[in-house]
Amino acid sequence: MTKHNYQSVRNSSLYKFSPFTSLTSEQRDVMKDILEDFLDSLESKRRGCSLIDGGAGTGKSLVAVKIIDMLLNAGEYLANWKHSKGVYGPEWRSLLSRFEKYMNDHGPLRIAYIAPQQSFNTDMRRAFGKMPWKGGQDLVHNTSSIVSRYSALDPFDIILVDETHRLKHRKGMGNEIGLFDESRRRLGLPDDATQLDVILARTKYSCLFYDSHQSVKNSDITRDELDRALRSIGRPLLRRSLHGPGA
């Protein structure tokens, strides 16, 4: 393979976001904290949320994809534990065993992934379609489709949001405002609700990947709107940061 072709592969969405791409120790630690908090939320039947702050290239999207892969394939990870080559310690095996038990008792987890920017959402839908998951593309949503997917009384178990800072408030939605208002009204949300409010209303647990250093467009939610929405959860927020390079 030529150097040019090798770099093209490394820069492709399928490579960068593949569940087979290795994580750094920092990324694994953050992922483990998220999974533990998520499981605690499920077992206690309380809403939960994690906010993961990281700049470009720190691996936010890769961590999100790896979380989804582990949740979809917890049983396979456990069955093939001897092949993990020590990357995941015994505490991981215990964590995944708890997830497997929860899913045996309650059924498969309802998972959604959201990328607010349409171009990135399209790229991720294409990448998810090539993942070794049944119906991978169906995991990629927007704030309208998560409202129509399940009833208000039967929400998602977890929604992972990439680039949370790109979620919009109502006045910045342009031609999307009609669909948004329909979704907002179905959920009983007020006129000043944002796309983040819709997401939080549709899930038991939200995992928000955020870049506090990204310049925010006028259409994007403000930090005040983000903080206000997170206060509505009524439970301490898990906050973690990613600093190192991504894949």
Short mmCIF file of C-alpha atoms in Angstrom, two decimals:
data_model
loop_
_atom_site.label_atom_id
_atom_site.label_comp_id
_atom_site.label_asym_id
_atom_site.label_seq_id
_atom_site.Cartn_x
_atom_site.Cartn_y
_atom_site.Cartn_z
CA MET A 1 0.00 0.00 0.00
CA THR A 2 1.42 3.40 -0.94
CA LYS A 3 1.87 6.13 1.67
CA HIS A 4 -0.91 8.15 0.03
CA ASN A 5 -3.36 5.24 0.12
CA TYR A 6 -2.43 4.40 3.72
CA GLN A 7 -3.13 7.97 4.83
CA SER A 8 -6.43 7.95 2.94
CA VAL A 9 -7.50 4.83 4.83
CA ARG A 10 -6.48 6.34 8.19
CA ASN A 11 -8.47 9.49 7.43
CA SER A 12 -11.59 7.64 6.33
CA SER A 13 -14.64 7.67 8.62
CA LEU A 14 -14.75 3.87 8.66
CA TYR A 15 -11.19 3.66 9.98
CA LYS A 16 -11.32 6.56 12.42
CA PHE A 17 -14.59 5.43 13.96
CA SER A 18 -14.16 1.67 13.72
CA PRO A 19 -14.76 -0.22 16.99
CA PHE A 20 -11.59 -2.16 16.15
CA THR A 21 -9.42 0.98 16.36
CA SER A 22 -7.42 0.93 19.58
CA LEU A 23 -8.19 3.44 22.31
CA THR A 24 -5.65 5.30 24.41
CA SER A 25 -5.60 4.62 28.15
CA GLU A 26 -7.26 7.99 28.72
CA GLN A 27 -10.07 7.17 26.29
CA ARG A 28 -10.60 3.78 27.93
CA ASP A 29 -10.77 5.37 31.39
CA VAL A 30 -13.35 7.93 30.25
CA MET A 31 -15.38 5.22 28.51
CA LYS A 32 -15.36 3.06 31.64
CA ASP A 33 -16.56 5.98 33.79
CA ILE A 34 -19.40 6.63 31.34
CA LEU A 35 -20.48 2.99 31.23
CA GLU A 36 -20.40 2.68 35.03
CA ASP A 37 -22.48 5.85 35.44
CA PHE A 38 -24.92 4.70 32.77
CA LEU A 39 -25.38 1.30 34.39
CA ASP A 40 -25.83 2.85 37.84
CA SER A 41 -28.52 5.08 36.33
CA LEU A 42 -30.32 2.11 34.75
CA GLU A 43 -30.16 -0.02 37.89
CA SER A 44 -31.37 2.82 40.13
CA LYS A 45 -34.09 3.78 37.60
CA ARG A 46 -32.95 7.41 37.69
CA ARG A 47 -32.11 9.71 34.81
CA GLY A 48 -28.43 10.32 34.23
CA CYS A 49 -26.06 12.31 32.05
CA SER A 50 -22.36 12.60 31.30
CA LEU A 51 -20.65 15.60 29.68
CA ILE A 52 -17.35 14.81 27.97
CA ASP A 53 -15.29 17.87 27.03
CA GLY A 54 -12.58 17.47 24.42
CA GLY A 55 -11.10 19.36 21.52
CA ALA A 56 -10.71 18.27 17.92
CA GLY A 57 -8.76 15.04 17.54
CA THR A 58 -9.11 13.87 21.13
CA GLY A 59 -11.22 10.86 20.13
CA LYS A 60 -14.73 11.88 21.23
CA SER A 61 -16.42 10.16 18.27
CA LEU A 62 -14.27 7.07 18.64
CA VAL A 63 -15.21 6.74 22.32
CA ALA A 64 -18.90 7.08 21.40
CA VAL A 65 -18.61 4.34 18.76
CA LYS A 66 -16.72 2.04 21.13
CA ILE A 67 -19.39 2.51 23.81
CA ILE A 68 -22.07 1.51 21.32
CA ASP A 69 -20.05 -1.50 20.19
CA MET A 70 -19.56 -2.72 23.77
CA LEU A 71 -23.23 -2.29 24.62
CA LEU A 72 -24.36 -4.13 21.48
CA ASN A 73 -21.83 -6.93 21.88
CA ALA A 74 -21.29 -7.31 25.64
CA GLY A 75 -21.84 -11.07 25.39
CA GLU A 76 -19.27 -11.46 22.60
CA TYR A 77 -16.70 -9.42 24.51
CA LEU A 78 -17.18 -11.73 27.50
CA ALA A 79 -17.09 -14.90 25.40
CA ASN A 80 -13.81 -13.83 23.79
CA TRP A 81 -12.24 -12.28 26.87
CA LYS A 82 -9.01 -14.24 26.55
CA HIS A 83 -8.30 -12.39 23.29
CA SER A 84 -8.38 -8.93 24.92
CA LYS A 85 -4.63 -9.33 25.63
CA GLY A 86 -4.84 -7.53 28.95
CA VAL A 87 -6.11 -4.25 27.47
CA TYR A 88 -9.24 -4.49 29.60
CA GLY A 89 -8.75 -5.50 33.23
CA PRO A 90 -11.00 -7.66 35.44
CA GLU A 91 -13.11 -4.64 36.41
CA TRP A 92 -14.20 -4.41 32.77
CA ARG A 93 -15.29 -8.04 32.80
CA SER A 94 -17.38 -7.39 35.90
CA LEU A 95 -18.93 -4.29 34.32
CA LEU A 96 -19.87 -6.06 31.10
CA SER A 97 -21.28 -8.99 33.07
CA ARG A 98 -23.58 -6.56 34.88
CA PHE A 99 -24.70 -5.12 31.54
CA GLU A 100 -25.33 -8.61 30.16
CA LYS A 101 -27.44 -9.46 33.22
CA TYR A 102 -29.41 -6.22 32.89
CA MET A 103 -30.13 -6.93 29.22
CA ASN A 104 -31.11 -10.52 29.97
CA ASP A 105 -33.62 -9.18 32.51
CA HIS A 106 -34.90 -6.16 30.54
CA GLY A 107 -34.19 -6.87 26.89
CA PRO A 108 -31.80 -5.20 24.41
CA LEU A 109 -30.81 -1.60 25.10
CA ARG A 110 -32.38 1.12 23.00
CA ILE A 111 -29.49 3.19 21.70
CA ALA A 112 -29.32 6.29 19.53
CA TYR A 113 -26.41 8.32 18.18
CA ILE A 114 -26.89 11.95 17.11
CA ALA A 115 -24.52 14.23 15.19
CA PRO A 116 -26.22 17.65 14.87
CA GLN A 117 -24.43 18.78 11.70
CA GLN A 118 -26.11 17.18 8.69
CA SER A 119 -22.87 16.49 6.78
CA PHE A 120 -21.28 14.71 9.76
CA ASN A 121 -24.55 12.88 10.48
CA THR A 122 -24.52 11.58 6.89
CA ASP A 123 -20.88 10.48 7.18
CA MET A 124 -21.59 8.65 10.41
CA ARG A 125 -24.69 6.97 9.02
CA ARG A 126 -22.55 5.67 6.16
CA ALA A 127 -19.84 4.52 8.58
CA PHE A 128 -22.36 2.88 10.93
CA GLY A 129 -23.80 1.00 7.95
CA LYS A 130 -20.42 -0.70 7.48
CA MET A 131 -19.98 -1.60 11.14
CA PRO A 132 -20.38 -5.24 12.25
CA TRP A 133 -23.74 -4.38 13.81
CA LYS A 134 -27.19 -5.42 12.68
CA GLY A 135 -29.06 -2.33 11.51
CA GLY A 136 -26.14 -0.01 12.25
CA GLN A 137 -27.53 2.87 10.19
CA ASP A 138 -30.74 2.78 12.21
CA LEU A 139 -28.80 3.89 15.29
CA VAL A 140 -28.05 7.30 13.74
CA HIS A 141 -30.80 9.83 14.43
CA ASN A 142 -31.72 13.49 14.53
CA THR A 143 -33.89 15.29 17.07
CA SER A 144 -37.04 14.64 15.03
CA SER A 145 -36.57 10.91 14.51
CA ILE A 146 -35.91 10.19 18.19
CA VAL A 147 -39.38 11.54 18.98
CA SER A 148 -41.15 9.34 16.44
CA ARG A 149 -39.14 6.17 17.18
CA TYR A 150 -40.58 5.21 20.60
CA SER A 151 -43.45 6.45 22.71
CA ALA A 152 -42.92 9.09 25.40
CA LEU A 153 -43.57 6.42 27.99
CA ASP A 154 -40.95 4.13 26.49
CA PRO A 155 -37.80 6.23 25.86
CA PHE A 156 -34.32 5.35 24.69
CA ASP A 157 -31.99 3.87 27.27
CA ILE A 158 -29.07 6.00 26.06
CA ILE A 159 -28.57 8.74 23.48
CA LEU A 160 -25.01 9.70 22.61
CA VAL A 161 -24.61 13.17 21.12
CA ASP A 162 -21.51 14.06 19.16
CA GLU A 163 -20.66 17.78 18.92
CA THR A 164 -23.29 18.79 21.47
CA HIS A 165 -22.18 22.41 21.02
CA ARG A 166 -23.73 22.26 17.53
CA LEU A 167 -27.26 21.59 18.78
CA LYS A 168 -29.59 24.45 17.95
CA HIS A 169 -32.03 26.66 19.76
CA ARG A 170 -35.38 27.32 18.12
CA LYS A 171 -34.56 30.68 16.53
CA GLY A 172 -31.58 29.15 14.73
CA MET A 173 -33.36 26.24 13.06
CA GLY A 174 -34.41 27.82 9.79
CA ASN A 175 -36.52 25.43 7.70
CA GLU A 176 -36.24 22.76 10.41
CA ILE A 177 -38.43 24.74 12.77
CA GLY A 178 -41.71 23.10 11.71
CA LEU A 179 -40.54 19.56 12.53
CA PHE A 180 -38.93 20.79 15.72
CA ASP A 181 -42.09 22.48 16.95
CA GLU A 182 -44.09 19.33 16.24
CA SER A 183 -41.61 17.27 18.28
CA ARG A 184 -41.47 19.85 21.06
CA ARG A 185 -45.25 19.98 21.40
CA ARG A 186 -45.55 16.18 21.46
CA LEU A 187 -43.18 16.16 24.43
CA GLY A 188 -44.94 19.03 26.20
CA LEU A 189 -41.85 21.26 26.07
CA PRO A 190 -42.07 25.08 26.22
CA ASP A 191 -41.61 27.48 23.31
CA ASP A 192 -38.03 28.27 24.31
CA ALA A 193 -36.94 24.62 24.35
CA THR A 194 -33.78 23.65 22.44
CA GLN A 195 -32.79 20.50 20.59
CA LEU A 196 -30.95 19.43 23.75
CA ASP A 197 -34.19 19.68 25.75
CA VAL A 198 -35.82 17.31 23.24
CA ILE A 199 -32.95 14.82 23.59
CA LEU A 200 -33.03 14.87 27.38
CA ALA A 201 -36.79 14.32 27.32
CA ARG A 202 -36.42 11.21 25.15
CA THR A 203 -33.83 9.20 27.05
CA LYS A 204 -33.03 7.69 30.40
CA TYR A 205 -29.34 8.55 30.00
CA SER A 206 -27.59 11.06 27.77
CA CYS A 207 -23.89 11.03 26.91
CA LEU A 208 -22.89 14.44 25.57
CA PHE A 209 -19.59 14.99 23.79
CA TYR A 210 -18.73 18.67 23.85
CA ASP A 211 -15.93 20.98 22.71
CA SER A 212 -15.84 24.04 24.96
CA HIS A 213 -13.23 25.67 22.70
CA GLN A 214 -15.26 25.51 19.50
CA SER A 215 -16.57 28.84 18.31
CA VAL A 216 -20.34 28.77 18.58
CA LYS A 217 -22.55 29.97 15.73
CA ASN A 218 -25.55 32.20 16.40
CA SER A 219 -27.81 29.24 15.68
CA ASP A 220 -26.10 27.00 18.25
CA ILE A 221 -27.20 26.61 21.85
CA THR A 222 -25.40 28.86 24.31
CA ARG A 223 -23.50 27.64 27.35
CA ASP A 224 -26.29 29.08 29.52
CA GLU A 225 -28.87 27.02 27.61
CA LEU A 226 -26.69 23.93 27.99
CA ASP A 227 -26.32 24.43 31.75
CA ARG A 228 -30.05 25.12 32.18
CA ALA A 229 -30.99 21.92 30.37
CA LEU A 230 -28.52 19.85 32.39
CA ARG A 231 -29.89 21.18 35.68
CA SER A 232 -33.27 19.71 34.73
CA ILE A 233 -31.88 16.17 35.10
CA GLY A 234 -31.97 16.48 38.88
CA ARG A 235 -28.94 14.28 39.42
CA PRO A 236 -25.19 15.02 39.68
CA LEU A 237 -23.59 15.20 36.26
CA LEU A 238 -20.60 13.03 35.35
CA ARG A 239 -17.97 15.39 33.90
CA ARG A 240 -14.86 14.10 32.18
CA SER A 241 -12.30 15.52 29.74
CA LEU A 242 -10.30 14.13 26.84
CA HIS A 243 -6.90 15.66 26.21
CA GLY A 244 -4.80 13.27 24.15
CA PRO A 245 -4.82 12.65 20.41
CA GLY A 246 -7.56 10.55 18.88
CA ALA A 247 -7.09 7.75 16.41
#
